[in-house]
């Protein structure tokens, strides 16, 4: 199969509420939507890069550049058989995992549509339902945070994650634990600490947290290994994991006991599958992170979480937490038992509403071989 057309759109969707982390505050979601076509069928993917390089180095601008100059011409040169072979075929381009992932994921989605099967089928997953957790951003004060936790627990979510940063950590975890002794709770620092903060992070051991996510630098595994030895709470790596090789290095060094897999951060579904297999083989739990995706990326996350190693609830929550109106119909919904239905229609499995996509598109560009 040879690709015949690739289109990229820049989409801007307002967020219902600002989302704040240790690295910044977003009021809208800006992302690239990729469409790849062959043999009269089109597959879709949502790129996880942001407008800015505050989470990881890639941005919508760097992704567009690398697509136009390198990955799109390379993708047109491929004779595509098994979609597992696409990521290795892009290896000449070093790094730029998010740019590679959006090409690779759109090809998998196209293959699923061509074969008339849901995405989870081509990935080797199952139908049914997945467990859902939420990620709660930094709030204006402790009262507002407790209110948000209350709302999400009442909605049925099976795990609560809160964002922390220096000065807003121990006290927040203590307040939530005092009010909700039983909930599955974790914290995400998005690289806001250094090894010198180990004493503060060790105090978090008192709150029965499932894990502390990415406390140290975005590209570190060595200091995380030192830190993990000093904590009872498992360390989970997010930003630091960019592919199966560095995931293996992290596990070998003891830098973490849990891995957050974001498919767009690890080069696409092949990177996700390889890390999943590595961790499954070693009994290391994985879960699926989120990047405030629209329904297109959100549904990709729903499908991949049906693989057997995804044993912990992920960050895939309802579309309505973020968007007035999602780009897919129906939107992603979470039942009162905290689960999401895995679609069984072809590809991502929900209709893309093109009138809404057109309205949210700020610019687009298309290429042919
Ligand atoms: O670190 O997991 C993260 C959002 C943007 C960038 C990084 C992260 C997040 C989230 C939100 O935690 C997860 C979601 O609800 O999509
Ligand atoms: Mg994270």
mmCIF file of C-alpha atoms and ligand atoms in Angstrom:
data_model
loop_
_atom_site.group_PDB
_atom_site.id
_atom_site.type_symbol
_atom_site.label_atom_id
_atom_site.label_comp_id
_atom_site.label_asym_id
_atom_site.label_seq_id
_atom_site.Cartn_x
_atom_site.Cartn_y
_atom_site.Cartn_z
ATOM 1 C CA UNK A 1 0.000 0.000 0.000
ATOM 2 C CA UNK A 2 1.349 3.420 -1.002
ATOM 3 C CA UNK A 3 0.059 6.589 0.616
ATOM 4 C CA UNK A 4 -1.562 8.960 -1.882
ATOM 5 C CA UNK A 5 -2.351 12.033 0.195
ATOM 6 C CA UNK A 6 -1.449 13.440 3.603
ATOM 7 C CA UNK A 7 -3.243 16.418 5.105
ATOM 8 C CA UNK A 8 -2.408 18.319 8.262
ATOM 9 C CA UNK A 9 -4.787 20.718 9.975
ATOM 10 C CA UNK A 10 -4.057 23.019 12.881
ATOM 11 C CA UNK A 11 -6.993 22.870 15.292
ATOM 12 C CA UNK A 12 -7.833 25.129 18.177
ATOM 13 C CA UNK A 13 -10.472 24.089 20.692
ATOM 14 C CA UNK A 14 -11.276 26.226 23.743
ATOM 15 C CA UNK A 15 -11.008 24.377 27.069
ATOM 16 C CA UNK A 16 -14.008 24.653 29.398
ATOM 17 C CA UNK A 17 -11.670 25.360 32.337
ATOM 18 C CA UNK A 18 -7.979 26.349 32.298
ATOM 19 C CA UNK A 19 -5.676 23.391 33.002
ATOM 20 C CA UNK A 20 -2.705 24.229 35.236
ATOM 21 C CA UNK A 21 0.410 22.155 35.899
ATOM 22 C CA UNK A 22 3.832 22.903 37.371
ATOM 23 C CA UNK A 23 4.968 23.925 33.855
ATOM 24 C CA UNK A 24 2.127 26.245 32.840
ATOM 25 C CA UNK A 25 -1.525 26.991 32.321
ATOM 26 C CA UNK A 26 -3.562 26.234 29.162
ATOM 27 C CA UNK A 27 -6.847 27.835 28.213
ATOM 28 C CA UNK A 28 -7.190 26.170 24.840
ATOM 29 C CA UNK A 29 -6.048 22.987 23.186
ATOM 30 C CA UNK A 30 -4.041 23.562 19.989
ATOM 31 C CA UNK A 31 -3.021 20.493 18.035
ATOM 32 C CA UNK A 32 -2.348 19.053 14.596
ATOM 33 C CA UNK A 33 -4.819 16.612 13.057
ATOM 34 C CA UNK A 34 -3.328 14.318 10.444
ATOM 35 C CA UNK A 35 -5.216 12.505 7.669
ATOM 36 C CA UNK A 36 -3.471 9.895 5.505
ATOM 37 C CA UNK A 37 -5.139 8.365 2.454
ATOM 38 C CA UNK A 38 -4.548 5.272 0.320
ATOM 39 C CA UNK A 39 -6.781 3.106 -1.873
ATOM 40 C CA UNK A 40 -9.785 5.369 -1.292
ATOM 41 C CA UNK A 41 -9.567 5.125 2.533
ATOM 42 C CA UNK A 42 -8.427 7.778 5.015
ATOM 43 C CA UNK A 43 -7.026 7.260 8.501
ATOM 44 C CA UNK A 44 -6.768 9.905 11.226
ATOM 45 C CA UNK A 45 -4.591 10.777 14.162
ATOM 46 C CA UNK A 46 -4.214 13.584 16.662
ATOM 47 C CA UNK A 47 -0.703 14.804 17.424
ATOM 48 C CA UNK A 48 0.053 15.276 21.148
ATOM 49 C CA UNK A 49 2.467 18.202 20.693
ATOM 50 C CA UNK A 50 1.435 21.515 22.253
ATOM 51 C CA UNK A 51 1.828 25.085 21.069
ATOM 52 C CA UNK A 52 4.793 25.480 23.461
ATOM 53 C CA UNK A 53 7.790 23.301 24.481
ATOM 54 C CA UNK A 54 7.011 23.319 28.224
ATOM 55 C CA UNK A 55 6.042 19.641 28.638
ATOM 56 C CA UNK A 56 8.521 18.165 26.150
ATOM 57 C CA UNK A 57 10.651 19.825 23.446
ATOM 58 C CA UNK A 58 8.361 19.249 20.446
ATOM 59 C CA UNK A 59 5.782 21.873 19.491
ATOM 60 C CA UNK A 60 3.132 22.096 16.765
ATOM 61 C CA UNK A 61 5.665 24.182 14.857
ATOM 62 C CA UNK A 62 8.497 21.635 15.074
ATOM 63 C CA UNK A 63 6.095 18.813 14.201
ATOM 64 C CA UNK A 64 4.887 20.669 11.113
ATOM 65 C CA UNK A 65 8.459 21.357 10.015
ATOM 66 C CA UNK A 66 9.600 17.756 10.494
ATOM 67 C CA UNK A 67 6.482 16.431 8.768
ATOM 68 C CA UNK A 68 6.776 18.672 5.731
ATOM 69 C CA UNK A 69 10.520 18.396 5.230
ATOM 70 C CA UNK A 70 11.221 14.812 6.296
ATOM 71 C CA UNK A 71 8.456 12.487 7.484
ATOM 72 C CA UNK A 72 5.883 13.148 4.763
ATOM 73 C CA UNK A 73 8.346 12.485 1.896
ATOM 74 C CA UNK A 74 9.603 9.413 3.771
ATOM 75 C CA UNK A 75 6.055 8.142 4.358
ATOM 76 C CA UNK A 76 5.246 8.536 0.638
ATOM 77 C CA UNK A 77 8.295 6.412 -0.224
ATOM 78 C CA UNK A 78 7.148 3.464 1.923
ATOM 79 C CA UNK A 79 5.359 0.405 0.644
ATOM 80 C CA UNK A 80 3.197 -0.227 3.684
ATOM 81 C CA UNK A 81 2.356 -3.759 4.746
ATOM 82 C CA UNK A 82 2.254 -4.451 8.484
ATOM 83 C CA UNK A 83 1.780 -1.136 10.346
ATOM 84 C CA UNK A 84 4.246 -2.465 12.958
ATOM 85 C CA UNK A 85 7.005 -1.771 10.446
ATOM 86 C CA UNK A 86 6.236 1.937 10.021
ATOM 87 C CA UNK A 87 7.991 3.318 13.131
ATOM 88 C CA UNK A 88 11.280 1.466 12.388
ATOM 89 C CA UNK A 89 11.056 2.800 8.813
ATOM 90 C CA UNK A 90 11.057 6.367 10.196
ATOM 91 C CA UNK A 91 14.153 5.756 12.349
ATOM 92 C CA UNK A 92 16.470 7.856 10.165
ATOM 93 C CA UNK A 93 14.754 10.879 11.708
ATOM 94 C CA UNK A 94 16.148 11.050 15.221
ATOM 95 C CA UNK A 95 13.895 12.037 18.092
ATOM 96 C CA UNK A 96 10.687 13.890 17.121
ATOM 97 C CA UNK A 97 8.599 11.076 18.595
ATOM 98 C CA UNK A 98 5.372 13.110 18.529
ATOM 99 C CA UNK A 99 5.778 13.904 14.817
ATOM 100 C CA UNK A 100 6.530 10.258 14.011
ATOM 101 C CA UNK A 101 3.633 9.086 16.161
ATOM 102 C CA UNK A 102 1.030 11.092 14.300
ATOM 103 C CA UNK A 103 2.137 9.623 10.950
ATOM 104 C CA UNK A 104 2.362 6.110 12.349
ATOM 105 C CA UNK A 105 -0.954 6.241 14.247
ATOM 106 C CA UNK A 106 -2.883 7.581 11.238
ATOM 107 C CA UNK A 107 -1.558 4.629 9.200
ATOM 108 C CA UNK A 108 -2.757 2.120 11.845
ATOM 109 C CA UNK A 109 -6.127 3.847 11.887
ATOM 110 C CA UNK A 110 -6.310 3.644 8.088
ATOM 111 C CA UNK A 111 -5.458 -0.079 8.212
ATOM 112 C CA UNK A 112 -8.210 -0.680 10.797
ATOM 113 C CA UNK A 113 -10.751 1.132 8.607
ATOM 114 C CA UNK A 114 -9.569 -0.724 5.486
ATOM 115 C CA UNK A 115 -10.026 -4.054 7.280
ATOM 116 C CA UNK A 116 -13.369 -2.943 8.737
ATOM 117 C CA UNK A 117 -12.249 -3.551 12.327
ATOM 118 C CA UNK A 118 -11.941 -1.378 15.440
ATOM 119 C CA UNK A 119 -8.488 -0.059 16.271
ATOM 120 C CA UNK A 120 -8.159 -2.303 19.331
ATOM 121 C CA UNK A 121 -8.435 -5.352 17.055
ATOM 122 C CA UNK A 122 -5.388 -4.433 14.937
ATOM 123 C CA UNK A 123 -3.479 -3.583 18.141
ATOM 124 C CA UNK A 124 -4.235 -6.993 19.653
ATOM 125 C CA UNK A 125 -6.616 -5.698 22.333
ATOM 126 C CA UNK A 126 -10.183 -6.619 23.262
ATOM 127 C CA UNK A 127 -13.654 -5.113 23.309
ATOM 128 C CA UNK A 128 -15.642 -4.327 26.459
ATOM 129 C CA UNK A 129 -14.914 -1.483 28.845
ATOM 130 C CA UNK A 130 -11.856 0.210 30.364
ATOM 131 C CA UNK A 131 -11.371 1.776 33.792
ATOM 132 C CA UNK A 132 -11.146 5.550 33.866
ATOM 133 C CA UNK A 133 -9.198 7.931 36.090
ATOM 134 C CA UNK A 134 -8.909 11.726 36.128
ATOM 135 C CA UNK A 135 -6.100 14.239 36.266
ATOM 136 C CA UNK A 136 -6.941 17.370 38.256
ATOM 137 C CA UNK A 137 -4.856 20.474 37.568
ATOM 138 C CA UNK A 138 -3.511 22.875 40.200
ATOM 139 C CA UNK A 139 -6.418 24.846 41.698
ATOM 140 C CA UNK A 140 -6.552 28.320 43.208
ATOM 141 C CA UNK A 141 -6.635 26.939 46.754
ATOM 142 C CA UNK A 142 -7.099 23.805 48.813
ATOM 143 C CA UNK A 143 -10.868 24.284 49.090
ATOM 144 C CA UNK A 144 -11.265 24.433 45.317
ATOM 145 C CA UNK A 145 -9.137 21.295 44.955
ATOM 146 C CA UNK A 146 -11.217 19.368 47.510
ATOM 147 C CA UNK A 147 -14.351 20.397 45.645
ATOM 148 C CA UNK A 148 -12.941 19.115 42.357
ATOM 149 C CA UNK A 149 -11.929 15.820 43.960
ATOM 150 C CA UNK A 150 -15.412 15.488 45.452
ATOM 151 C CA UNK A 151 -17.028 16.030 42.035
ATOM 152 C CA UNK A 152 -14.816 13.474 40.284
ATOM 153 C CA UNK A 153 -15.193 10.846 43.004
ATOM 154 C CA UNK A 154 -18.970 11.321 42.836
ATOM 155 C CA UNK A 155 -18.832 10.931 39.042
ATOM 156 C CA UNK A 156 -17.389 7.442 39.623
ATOM 157 C CA UNK A 157 -13.768 7.873 38.503
ATOM 158 C CA UNK A 158 -11.650 4.995 39.727
ATOM 159 C CA UNK A 159 -8.477 6.936 40.444
ATOM 160 C CA UNK A 160 -7.731 10.564 41.239
ATOM 161 C CA UNK A 161 -4.500 12.228 40.177
ATOM 162 C CA UNK A 162 -3.593 15.705 41.326
ATOM 163 C CA UNK A 163 -0.872 17.958 40.033
ATOM 164 C CA UNK A 164 1.729 19.113 42.535
ATOM 165 C CA UNK A 165 4.666 21.537 42.568
ATOM 166 C CA UNK A 166 7.068 22.740 45.278
ATOM 167 C CA UNK A 167 5.102 24.402 48.064
ATOM 168 C CA UNK A 168 1.884 22.761 46.853
ATOM 169 C CA UNK A 169 2.463 19.102 47.584
ATOM 170 C CA UNK A 170 2.403 17.556 51.072
ATOM 171 C CA UNK A 171 -0.413 19.796 52.297
ATOM 172 C CA UNK A 172 -2.645 19.012 49.301
ATOM 173 C CA UNK A 173 -2.112 15.255 49.595
ATOM 174 C CA UNK A 174 -2.775 15.411 53.361
ATOM 175 C CA UNK A 175 -6.007 17.386 52.891
ATOM 176 C CA UNK A 176 -7.360 14.978 50.298
ATOM 177 C CA UNK A 177 -6.391 11.912 52.340
ATOM 178 C CA UNK A 178 -8.057 13.320 55.453
ATOM 179 C CA UNK A 179 -11.315 13.807 53.577
ATOM 180 C CA UNK A 180 -11.143 10.706 51.306
ATOM 181 C CA UNK A 181 -9.293 7.965 53.213
ATOM 182 C CA UNK A 182 -10.189 5.199 50.728
ATOM 183 C CA UNK A 183 -9.739 6.616 47.226
ATOM 184 C CA UNK A 184 -6.971 5.556 44.857
ATOM 185 C CA UNK A 185 -4.844 8.701 44.816
ATOM 186 C CA UNK A 186 -1.629 9.729 43.058
ATOM 187 C CA UNK A 187 0.344 12.900 42.342
ATOM 188 C CA UNK A 188 2.074 14.221 39.208
ATOM 189 C CA UNK A 189 4.904 16.759 39.529
ATOM 190 C CA UNK A 190 5.754 17.207 35.825
ATOM 191 C CA UNK A 191 9.478 17.497 36.620
ATOM 192 C CA UNK A 192 9.167 20.277 39.192
ATOM 193 C CA UNK A 193 11.628 18.858 41.756
ATOM 194 C CA UNK A 194 15.317 17.960 42.070
ATOM 195 C CA UNK A 195 17.107 15.361 44.170
ATOM 196 C CA UNK A 196 17.615 18.048 46.811
ATOM 197 C CA UNK A 197 13.836 17.843 47.388
ATOM 198 C CA UNK A 198 14.011 14.160 48.358
ATOM 199 C CA UNK A 199 13.019 14.925 51.990
ATOM 200 C CA UNK A 200 9.783 16.621 50.855
ATOM 201 C CA UNK A 201 9.008 13.801 48.431
ATOM 202 C CA UNK A 202 9.674 11.272 51.199
ATOM 203 C CA UNK A 203 6.972 12.940 53.303
ATOM 204 C CA UNK A 204 4.488 11.904 50.612
ATOM 205 C CA UNK A 205 5.038 8.300 51.726
ATOM 206 C CA UNK A 206 2.596 9.043 54.558
ATOM 207 C CA UNK A 207 -0.436 9.344 52.264
ATOM 208 C CA UNK A 208 -0.729 5.889 50.709
ATOM 209 C CA UNK A 209 -0.296 7.207 47.169
ATOM 210 C CA UNK A 210 -0.412 4.759 44.272
ATOM 211 C CA UNK A 211 2.620 6.537 42.811
ATOM 212 C CA UNK A 212 4.405 9.836 42.346
ATOM 213 C CA UNK A 213 4.654 10.686 38.648
ATOM 214 C CA UNK A 214 7.753 12.304 37.109
ATOM 215 C CA UNK A 215 9.089 14.173 40.137
ATOM 216 C CA UNK A 216 12.513 14.956 38.592
ATOM 217 C CA UNK A 217 13.863 16.280 35.294
ATOM 218 C CA UNK A 218 12.012 15.538 32.023
ATOM 219 C CA UNK A 219 14.987 13.704 30.516
ATOM 220 C CA UNK A 220 16.384 12.030 33.641
ATOM 221 C CA UNK A 221 16.444 8.425 34.728
ATOM 222 C CA UNK A 222 19.613 8.345 36.855
ATOM 223 C CA UNK A 223 18.433 10.713 39.600
ATOM 224 C CA UNK A 224 15.019 9.029 39.576
ATOM 225 C CA UNK A 225 16.801 5.741 40.372
ATOM 226 C CA UNK A 226 18.497 7.393 43.347
ATOM 227 C CA UNK A 227 15.196 8.882 44.478
ATOM 228 C CA UNK A 228 13.230 5.639 44.115
ATOM 229 C CA UNK A 229 15.620 3.968 46.554
ATOM 230 C CA UNK A 230 14.691 6.600 49.144
ATOM 231 C CA UNK A 231 10.893 6.386 48.677
ATOM 232 C CA UNK A 232 8.352 3.753 49.609
ATOM 233 C CA UNK A 233 5.881 5.253 47.128
ATOM 234 C CA UNK A 234 6.457 3.895 43.607
ATOM 235 C CA UNK A 235 7.898 6.365 41.129
ATOM 236 C CA UNK A 236 6.097 6.439 37.753
ATOM 237 C CA UNK A 237 7.878 7.926 34.747
ATOM 238 C CA UNK A 238 6.031 9.967 32.121
ATOM 239 C CA UNK A 239 8.192 12.604 30.359
ATOM 240 C CA UNK A 240 11.405 10.531 30.615
ATOM 241 C CA UNK A 241 10.060 7.552 28.652
ATOM 242 C CA UNK A 242 10.469 8.146 24.918
ATOM 243 C CA UNK A 243 10.775 4.594 23.597
ATOM 244 C CA UNK A 244 11.319 0.964 24.527
ATOM 245 C CA UNK A 245 15.083 1.276 24.908
ATOM 246 C CA UNK A 246 15.017 4.024 27.483
ATOM 247 C CA UNK A 247 12.056 2.305 29.180
ATOM 248 C CA UNK A 248 14.285 -0.761 29.582
ATOM 249 C CA UNK A 249 17.130 1.389 30.882
ATOM 250 C CA UNK A 250 14.771 2.957 33.431
ATOM 251 C CA UNK A 251 13.585 -0.451 34.662
ATOM 252 C CA UNK A 252 17.117 -1.885 34.744
ATOM 253 C CA UNK A 253 18.307 1.069 36.819
ATOM 254 C CA UNK A 254 15.322 0.954 39.163
ATOM 255 C CA UNK A 255 14.278 4.497 38.179
ATOM 256 C CA UNK A 256 10.564 3.636 38.417
ATOM 257 C CA UNK A 257 8.171 0.824 39.304
ATOM 258 C CA UNK A 258 5.328 1.966 37.026
ATOM 259 C CA UNK A 259 5.293 3.480 33.535
ATOM 260 C CA UNK A 260 2.838 5.982 32.075
ATOM 261 C CA UNK A 261 2.575 5.244 28.348
ATOM 262 C CA UNK A 262 1.476 8.120 26.136
ATOM 263 C CA UNK A 263 1.382 6.731 22.639
ATOM 264 C CA UNK A 264 2.275 10.075 21.096
ATOM 265 C CA UNK A 265 5.352 10.430 23.316
ATOM 266 C CA UNK A 266 6.852 7.063 22.309
ATOM 267 C CA UNK A 267 6.668 7.285 18.499
ATOM 268 C CA UNK A 268 3.199 5.783 18.125
ATOM 269 C CA UNK A 269 1.469 2.437 18.565
ATOM 270 C CA UNK A 270 4.654 0.445 17.859
ATOM 271 C CA UNK A 271 6.463 2.233 20.682
ATOM 272 C CA UNK A 272 3.458 1.656 22.941
ATOM 273 C CA UNK A 273 3.298 -2.057 22.015
ATOM 274 C CA UNK A 274 7.019 -2.583 22.643
ATOM 275 C CA UNK A 275 6.959 -0.853 26.049
ATOM 276 C CA UNK A 276 3.774 -2.699 26.967
ATOM 277 C CA UNK A 277 5.389 -6.027 26.102
ATOM 278 C CA UNK A 278 8.569 -5.201 28.019
ATOM 279 C CA UNK A 279 6.625 -4.208 31.124
ATOM 280 C CA UNK A 280 4.094 -7.034 30.874
ATOM 281 C CA UNK A 281 6.965 -9.527 30.710
ATOM 282 C CA UNK A 282 8.522 -8.060 33.845
ATOM 283 C CA UNK A 283 5.293 -7.622 35.794
ATOM 284 C CA UNK A 284 5.603 -3.815 35.742
ATOM 285 C CA UNK A 285 2.183 -2.096 35.604
ATOM 286 C CA UNK A 286 1.546 0.426 32.834
ATOM 287 C CA UNK A 287 -1.265 2.906 32.368
ATOM 288 C CA UNK A 288 -2.266 5.311 29.639
ATOM 289 C CA UNK A 289 -1.561 9.008 30.098
ATOM 290 C CA UNK A 290 -3.460 11.828 28.436
ATOM 291 C CA UNK A 291 -2.701 15.159 26.789
ATOM 292 C CA UNK A 292 -6.140 16.787 26.980
ATOM 293 C CA UNK A 293 -6.912 15.152 23.646
ATOM 294 C CA UNK A 294 -9.984 15.790 21.555
ATOM 295 C CA UNK A 295 -12.112 12.726 20.860
ATOM 296 C CA UNK A 296 -9.826 11.579 18.047
ATOM 297 C CA UNK A 297 -6.777 11.089 20.267
ATOM 298 C CA UNK A 298 -8.947 10.217 23.263
ATOM 299 C CA UNK A 299 -10.491 7.254 21.414
ATOM 300 C CA UNK A 300 -7.066 6.031 20.284
ATOM 301 C CA UNK A 301 -6.201 5.961 24.005
ATOM 302 C CA UNK A 302 -9.396 4.022 24.810
ATOM 303 C CA UNK A 303 -8.517 1.296 22.294
ATOM 304 C CA UNK A 304 -4.896 0.845 23.338
ATOM 305 C CA UNK A 305 -5.840 0.476 27.012
ATOM 306 C CA UNK A 306 -7.505 -2.843 26.229
ATOM 307 C CA UNK A 307 -4.089 -4.521 26.052
ATOM 308 C CA UNK A 308 -3.598 -6.807 29.070
ATOM 309 C CA UNK A 309 -0.712 -4.928 30.713
ATOM 310 C CA UNK A 310 -2.798 -1.764 31.234
ATOM 311 C CA UNK A 311 -3.768 -2.841 34.727
ATOM 312 C CA UNK A 312 -4.170 0.606 36.307
ATOM 313 C CA UNK A 313 -6.833 3.213 35.439
ATOM 314 C CA UNK A 314 -5.438 5.827 33.034
ATOM 315 C CA UNK A 315 -5.965 9.565 32.512
ATOM 316 C CA UNK A 316 -8.640 9.047 29.853
ATOM 317 C CA UNK A 317 -11.694 10.870 31.191
ATOM 318 C CA UNK A 318 -14.920 12.142 29.616
ATOM 319 C CA UNK A 319 -14.722 14.593 26.676
ATOM 320 C CA UNK A 320 -17.153 16.836 28.553
ATOM 321 C CA UNK A 321 -14.570 17.560 31.285
ATOM 322 C CA UNK A 322 -12.574 19.508 28.702
ATOM 323 C CA UNK A 323 -14.758 20.517 25.751
ATOM 324 C CA UNK A 324 -18.184 22.090 25.244
ATOM 325 C CA UNK A 325 -18.415 20.112 22.035
ATOM 326 C CA UNK A 326 -16.019 17.333 21.019
ATOM 327 C CA UNK A 327 -14.944 16.669 17.433
ATOM 328 C CA UNK A 328 -16.437 13.160 17.547
ATOM 329 C CA UNK A 329 -20.006 12.000 17.926
ATOM 330 C CA UNK A 330 -20.848 10.521 20.330
ATOM 331 C CA UNK A 331 -18.267 12.108 22.647
ATOM 332 C CA UNK A 332 -16.283 9.889 25.039
ATOM 333 C CA UNK A 333 -18.483 9.318 28.081
ATOM 334 C CA UNK A 334 -17.725 7.731 31.438
ATOM 335 C CA UNK A 335 -20.429 5.636 33.114
ATOM 336 C CA UNK A 336 -21.296 6.046 36.800
ATOM 337 C CA UNK A 337 -19.134 2.984 37.558
ATOM 338 C CA UNK A 338 -16.082 4.844 36.193
ATOM 339 C CA UNK A 339 -15.724 2.870 32.973
ATOM 340 C CA UNK A 340 -15.653 3.764 29.270
ATOM 341 C CA UNK A 341 -17.078 1.577 26.494
ATOM 342 C CA UNK A 342 -14.568 0.411 23.900
ATOM 343 C CA UNK A 343 -16.060 1.165 20.462
ATOM 344 C CA UNK A 344 -16.471 -1.713 18.024
ATOM 345 C CA UNK A 345 -17.023 0.234 14.798
ATOM 346 C CA UNK A 346 -14.036 0.453 12.381
ATOM 347 C CA UNK A 347 -11.007 2.609 13.243
ATOM 348 C CA UNK A 348 -11.405 4.907 16.250
ATOM 349 C CA UNK A 349 -15.055 3.859 16.124
ATOM 350 C CA UNK A 350 -16.925 7.153 16.580
ATOM 351 C CA UNK A 351 -17.892 9.542 13.738
ATOM 352 C CA UNK A 352 -15.680 12.579 13.209
ATOM 353 C CA UNK A 353 -17.975 15.618 12.859
ATOM 354 C CA UNK A 354 -16.376 17.470 9.957
ATOM 355 C CA UNK A 355 -18.464 20.622 10.333
ATOM 356 C CA UNK A 356 -16.968 21.029 13.838
ATOM 357 C CA UNK A 357 -13.476 20.159 12.629
ATOM 358 C CA UNK A 358 -13.784 22.773 9.863
ATOM 359 C CA UNK A 359 -14.903 25.408 12.349
ATOM 360 C CA UNK A 360 -11.951 24.639 14.658
ATOM 361 C CA UNK A 361 -9.357 24.553 11.833
ATOM 362 C CA UNK A 362 -7.091 27.615 11.775
ATOM 363 C CA UNK A 363 -5.004 26.454 8.787
ATOM 364 C CA UNK A 364 -4.334 23.337 6.760
ATOM 365 C CA UNK A 365 -1.934 21.977 4.196
ATOM 366 C CA UNK A 366 -2.020 18.839 2.065
ATOM 367 C CA UNK A 367 0.645 16.919 0.169
ATOM 368 C CA UNK A 368 0.720 14.308 -2.589
ATOM 369 C CA UNK A 369 3.747 12.164 -3.547
HETATM 370 O O1 LIG B 1 1.737 15.001 32.752
HETATM 371 O O2 LIG B 1 0.137 13.690 32.392
HETATM 372 C C1 LIG B 1 0.640 14.799 32.247
HETATM 373 C C2 LIG B 1 -1.774 17.141 30.457
HETATM 374 C C3 LIG B 1 -0.905 17.828 29.632
HETATM 375 C C4 LIG B 1 0.440 17.558 29.691
HETATM 376 C C5 LIG B 1 0.922 16.589 30.587
HETATM 377 C C6 LIG B 1 0.050 15.893 31.391
HETATM 378 C C7 LIG B 1 -1.318 16.198 31.354
HETATM 379 C C8 LIG B 1 -2.311 15.570 32.208
HETATM 380 C C9 LIG B 1 -3.739 15.568 31.708
HETATM 381 O O3 LIG B 1 -2.079 15.157 33.315
HETATM 382 C C10 LIG B 1 -4.265 14.233 31.391
HETATM 383 C C11 LIG B 1 -5.561 14.330 30.612
HETATM 384 O O4 LIG B 1 -6.611 14.460 31.241
HETATM 385 O O5 LIG B 1 -5.544 14.286 29.377
HETATM 386 MG MG1 LIG B 2 2.375 13.281 33.730
#
